[in-house]
Tab-separated table of C-alpha atoms in Angstrom:
chain	number	residue	atom	x	y	z
A	1	UNK	CA	6.925	-4.594	-15.896
A	2	UNK	CA	6.498	-2.930	-12.523
A	3	UNK	CA	5.635	0.424	-14.059
A	4	UNK	CA	2.809	-1.105	-16.058
A	5	UNK	CA	1.274	-2.798	-13.048
A	6	UNK	CA	1.321	0.336	-10.872
A	7	UNK	CA	-0.128	2.330	-13.769
A	8	UNK	CA	-3.012	-0.122	-13.867
A	9	UNK	CA	-3.624	0.381	-10.154
A	10	UNK	CA	-3.384	4.177	-10.510
A	11	UNK	CA	-6.036	3.973	-13.220
A	12	UNK	CA	-8.285	1.856	-10.989
A	13	UNK	CA	-8.005	4.311	-8.069
A	14	UNK	CA	-8.653	7.340	-10.279
A	15	UNK	CA	-5.252	9.033	-9.995
A	16	UNK	CA	-3.567	8.063	-13.263
A	17	UNK	CA	-0.731	10.604	-13.008
A	18	UNK	CA	-0.015	10.089	-9.290
A	19	UNK	CA	-0.949	13.657	-8.484
A	20	UNK	CA	-0.298	15.077	-5.018
A	21	UNK	CA	-1.794	15.434	-2.508
A	22	UNK	CA	-2.877	11.823	-2.946
A	23	UNK	CA	-5.896	12.213	-0.657
A	24	UNK	CA	-7.481	15.030	-2.683
A	25	UNK	CA	-6.706	13.496	-6.076
A	26	UNK	CA	-8.120	10.009	-5.386
A	27	UNK	CA	-11.885	9.400	-4.970
A	28	UNK	CA	-11.780	6.531	-2.419
A	29	UNK	CA	-9.125	7.846	-0.045
A	30	UNK	CA	-8.511	8.186	3.675
A	31	UNK	CA	-6.199	10.627	5.442
A	32	UNK	CA	-4.819	9.661	8.839
A	33	UNK	CA	-3.083	12.003	11.280
A	34	UNK	CA	0.019	10.181	12.500
A	35	UNK	CA	1.645	12.961	14.498
A	36	UNK	CA	-0.298	12.969	17.788
A	37	UNK	CA	-1.887	16.450	18.067
A	38	UNK	CA	-1.847	16.117	21.864
A	39	UNK	CA	1.964	16.139	21.884
A	40	UNK	CA	4.311	19.065	21.314
A	41	UNK	CA	6.443	18.640	18.211
A	42	UNK	CA	9.427	20.449	19.735
A	43	UNK	CA	10.825	20.403	23.265
A	44	UNK	CA	12.912	23.490	22.532
A	45	UNK	CA	13.301	25.669	19.456
A	46	UNK	CA	15.667	23.162	17.826
A	47	UNK	CA	15.030	19.896	19.694
A	48	UNK	CA	12.281	17.564	18.474
A	49	UNK	CA	10.088	15.776	20.986
A	50	UNK	CA	11.048	12.062	20.804
A	51	UNK	CA	7.600	11.072	22.102
A	52	UNK	CA	5.991	12.861	19.164
A	53	UNK	CA	8.289	11.087	16.698
A	54	UNK	CA	7.648	7.701	18.317
A	55	UNK	CA	3.900	8.291	18.162
A	56	UNK	CA	4.042	9.169	14.448
A	57	UNK	CA	6.214	6.122	13.745
A	58	UNK	CA	3.929	3.793	15.711
A	59	UNK	CA	0.775	4.968	13.961
A	60	UNK	CA	2.420	4.768	10.519
A	61	UNK	CA	3.642	1.239	11.194
A	62	UNK	CA	0.273	0.137	12.582
A	63	UNK	CA	-1.595	1.426	9.529
A	64	UNK	CA	0.913	-0.190	7.191
A	65	UNK	CA	0.575	-3.583	8.863
A	66	UNK	CA	-3.216	-3.289	8.920
A	67	UNK	CA	-3.269	-2.562	5.163
A	68	UNK	CA	-0.470	-4.908	3.992
A	69	UNK	CA	0.600	-6.913	2.050
A	70	UNK	CA	2.048	-4.832	-0.778
A	71	UNK	CA	3.887	-6.009	-3.862
A	72	UNK	CA	5.509	-2.902	-5.368
A	73	UNK	CA	7.510	-0.033	-3.863
A	74	UNK	CA	7.832	3.268	-5.721
A	75	UNK	CA	10.145	6.108	-4.759
A	76	UNK	CA	9.768	9.351	-6.732
A	77	UNK	CA	12.918	11.444	-6.696
A	78	UNK	CA	12.711	15.038	-7.947
A	79	UNK	CA	15.763	16.858	-9.278
A	80	UNK	CA	15.979	20.493	-10.368
A	81	UNK	CA	18.878	22.185	-12.133
A	82	UNK	CA	20.017	23.948	-8.935
A	83	UNK	CA	20.595	20.657	-7.086
A	84	UNK	CA	24.173	19.420	-7.277
A	85	UNK	CA	23.848	16.368	-5.035
A	86	UNK	CA	24.885	13.004	-6.467
A	87	UNK	CA	21.790	11.025	-7.473
A	88	UNK	CA	23.681	7.728	-7.428
A	89	UNK	CA	24.789	8.376	-3.855
A	90	UNK	CA	21.251	9.272	-2.806
A	91	UNK	CA	19.970	6.011	-4.284
A	92	UNK	CA	22.782	4.062	-2.605
A	93	UNK	CA	21.893	5.676	0.723
A	94	UNK	CA	18.257	4.637	0.247
A	95	UNK	CA	19.274	1.055	-0.551
A	96	UNK	CA	21.485	0.875	2.540
A	97	UNK	CA	18.654	2.269	4.663
A	98	UNK	CA	16.081	-0.239	3.408
A	99	UNK	CA	18.481	-3.188	2.854
A	100	UNK	CA	17.425	-3.233	-0.801
A	101	UNK	CA	19.285	-4.067	-3.962
A	102	UNK	CA	19.367	-1.350	-6.660
A	103	UNK	CA	15.914	-0.639	-8.120
A	104	UNK	CA	14.537	-3.144	-10.606
A	105	UNK	CA	13.295	-0.339	-12.875
A	106	UNK	CA	14.218	3.348	-13.252
A	107	UNK	CA	12.434	5.909	-15.417
A	108	UNK	CA	13.144	9.606	-16.036
A	109	UNK	CA	10.369	12.070	-16.810
A	110	UNK	CA	10.993	15.694	-17.767
A	111	UNK	CA	8.381	17.905	-16.118
A	112	UNK	CA	8.130	21.456	-14.753
A	113	UNK	CA	7.687	22.939	-11.302
A	114	UNK	CA	4.730	25.099	-10.276
A	115	UNK	CA	6.909	28.065	-11.294
A	116	UNK	CA	7.410	26.522	-14.758
A	117	UNK	CA	11.044	25.631	-14.047
A	118	UNK	CA	12.408	22.420	-15.628
A	119	UNK	CA	12.564	19.419	-13.332
A	120	UNK	CA	13.334	15.713	-13.681
A	121	UNK	CA	11.068	13.183	-12.011
A	122	UNK	CA	12.865	9.895	-11.420
A	123	UNK	CA	10.689	6.836	-10.759
A	124	UNK	CA	12.481	4.028	-8.911
A	125	UNK	CA	10.640	0.721	-8.516
A	126	UNK	CA	11.204	-2.478	-6.546
A	127	UNK	CA	9.355	-5.784	-6.631
A	128	UNK	CA	8.661	-6.372	-2.947
A	129	UNK	CA	8.103	-10.096	-3.453
A	130	UNK	CA	11.672	-10.458	-4.713
A	131	UNK	CA	13.349	-7.822	-2.544
A	132	UNK	CA	11.266	-6.937	0.537
A	133	UNK	CA	12.432	-3.658	2.103
A	134	UNK	CA	13.094	-3.003	5.769
A	135	UNK	CA	10.155	-0.716	6.343
A	136	UNK	CA	10.881	0.314	9.933
A	137	UNK	CA	14.055	2.342	9.223
A	138	UNK	CA	12.328	3.727	6.139
A	139	UNK	CA	9.357	4.929	8.190
A	140	UNK	CA	11.714	6.427	10.782
A	141	UNK	CA	13.324	8.567	8.086
A	142	UNK	CA	9.989	9.517	6.525
A	143	UNK	CA	8.755	10.728	9.924
A	144	UNK	CA	11.831	13.002	10.189
A	145	UNK	CA	11.950	13.969	6.503
A	146	UNK	CA	10.162	17.313	6.751
A	147	UNK	CA	12.483	18.689	9.451
A	148	UNK	CA	15.416	20.529	7.898
A	149	UNK	CA	18.760	18.970	8.701
A	150	UNK	CA	17.269	16.053	10.627
A	151	UNK	CA	15.914	13.663	8.018
A	152	UNK	CA	16.235	12.204	4.541
A	153	UNK	CA	14.417	15.042	2.772
A	154	UNK	CA	14.074	13.164	-0.516
A	155	UNK	CA	11.608	10.811	1.216
A	156	UNK	CA	9.062	13.523	2.034
A	157	UNK	CA	5.838	12.841	0.061
A	158	UNK	CA	7.835	10.509	-2.182
A	159	UNK	CA	7.229	6.907	-1.043
A	160	UNK	CA	4.350	4.786	-2.358
A	161	UNK	CA	3.459	1.171	-1.538
A	162	UNK	CA	1.159	-0.598	-4.004
A	163	UNK	CA	-0.896	-3.752	-3.887
A	164	UNK	CA	-1.504	-4.181	-7.604
A	165	UNK	CA	-3.820	-7.151	-7.077
A	166	UNK	CA	-6.254	-5.426	-4.702
A	167	UNK	CA	-5.469	-1.997	-6.224
A	168	UNK	CA	-4.507	-0.309	-2.963
A	169	UNK	CA	-2.041	2.520	-2.372
A	170	UNK	CA	-0.329	3.356	0.937
A	171	UNK	CA	1.422	6.741	1.055
A	172	UNK	CA	3.214	7.892	4.245
A	173	UNK	CA	4.199	11.470	3.428
A	174	UNK	CA	5.944	12.778	6.581
A	175	UNK	CA	5.379	12.991	10.358
A	176	UNK	CA	1.930	14.459	9.873
A	177	UNK	CA	0.126	11.697	8.091
A	178	UNK	CA	-0.611	8.778	5.813
A	179	UNK	CA	-2.944	8.624	2.818
A	180	UNK	CA	-4.517	5.261	1.933
A	181	UNK	CA	-6.446	4.757	-1.303
A	182	UNK	CA	-8.637	1.916	-2.544
A	183	UNK	CA	-10.342	1.077	-5.801
A	184	UNK	CA	-13.702	1.551	-4.075
A	185	UNK	CA	-14.705	2.824	-0.622
A	186	UNK	CA	-15.626	-0.731	0.390
A	187	UNK	CA	-12.019	-1.859	-0.107
A	188	UNK	CA	-10.761	0.315	2.762
A	189	UNK	CA	-13.936	0.969	4.749
A	190	UNK	CA	-12.578	-1.249	7.546
A	191	UNK	CA	-9.800	1.303	8.097
A	192	UNK	CA	-12.337	4.120	8.266
A	193	UNK	CA	-14.270	2.178	10.900
A	194	UNK	CA	-11.413	0.631	12.910
A	195	UNK	CA	-9.062	3.657	12.996
A	196	UNK	CA	-11.657	6.415	13.126
A	197	UNK	CA	-9.892	8.242	15.969
A	198	UNK	CA	-6.874	8.933	13.744
A	199	UNK	CA	-8.747	10.386	10.774
A	200	UNK	CA	-7.612	13.944	10.112
A	201	UNK	CA	-10.317	16.183	11.525
A	202	UNK	CA	-9.766	18.840	8.857
A	203	UNK	CA	-10.901	16.402	6.138
A	204	UNK	CA	-13.419	14.381	8.136
A	205	UNK	CA	-16.490	15.743	6.327
A	206	UNK	CA	-15.149	14.604	2.947
A	207	UNK	CA	-14.390	11.132	4.322
A	208	UNK	CA	-17.785	10.821	5.979
A	209	UNK	CA	-19.509	11.525	2.671
A	210	UNK	CA	-17.465	8.798	1.005
A	211	UNK	CA	-17.277	6.101	3.669
A	212	UNK	CA	-20.171	6.447	6.100
A	213	UNK	CA	-22.656	3.609	5.660
A	214	UNK	CA	-25.904	4.685	4.012
C-alpha cells in the first residue's frame, strides 16, 4: 500500500505525522528560497511580476530534477465545515492539471484546527511509477497558490513527493520555497553544497549546524 510505504519514509526522516512546517519538524532538512529576493513580487498593487513567478518556477523545477526520481505523490486536502466547494470537482481539476488518473488510494482523517475546530484531512496518493504526473503545470499552480484569486489554493503547502527507497521527501509549498528532507544529512548534503546560494538566509545557521562538514 502506498500509505504504508510513505509512513515508513516519514518514520525514517523523523516526521511520522507529516507535521508542518516540514523544515522545522524534520532533523535532516534543507529550506530553499525559490522566489528570487532580488525581484519585486508585484508590478502594481494587483499585478504579479511574471519574472518573479518564472524565477520561482525555474528554481523549483531545478531542485526537483536534481533530487528526483520519486515514486509516490501525496496531496493533502483540508476541508472544514464552512467550505462548500465540491471535493470531487477539486480532485478532478487536479487530475486534469497533472494528467493523472484518479488517486490510487484515498484516506480521510478527522482532526482539528489550531482553534480546535473540526476539520477533515484527506490524503490522496498516486504511484508515480504507474501514473507519472505532469509536474510542470503542477509547479506553476503551486507557485501561484498563495496569491488569492490567482492560483489553485488547495495546493499551498499540500504537495509531497516521496522516494520511499532512498527515504527522501520533496515539498514545494508555494512561491517562496521548497523543503527537502533526507534520512540523514549525508543523503542530501550534495544539495546543501551545490545549491548553497538558494538556501534561505533566515534558517542558514540551523542548516550549517546540520550539514557543514566537520
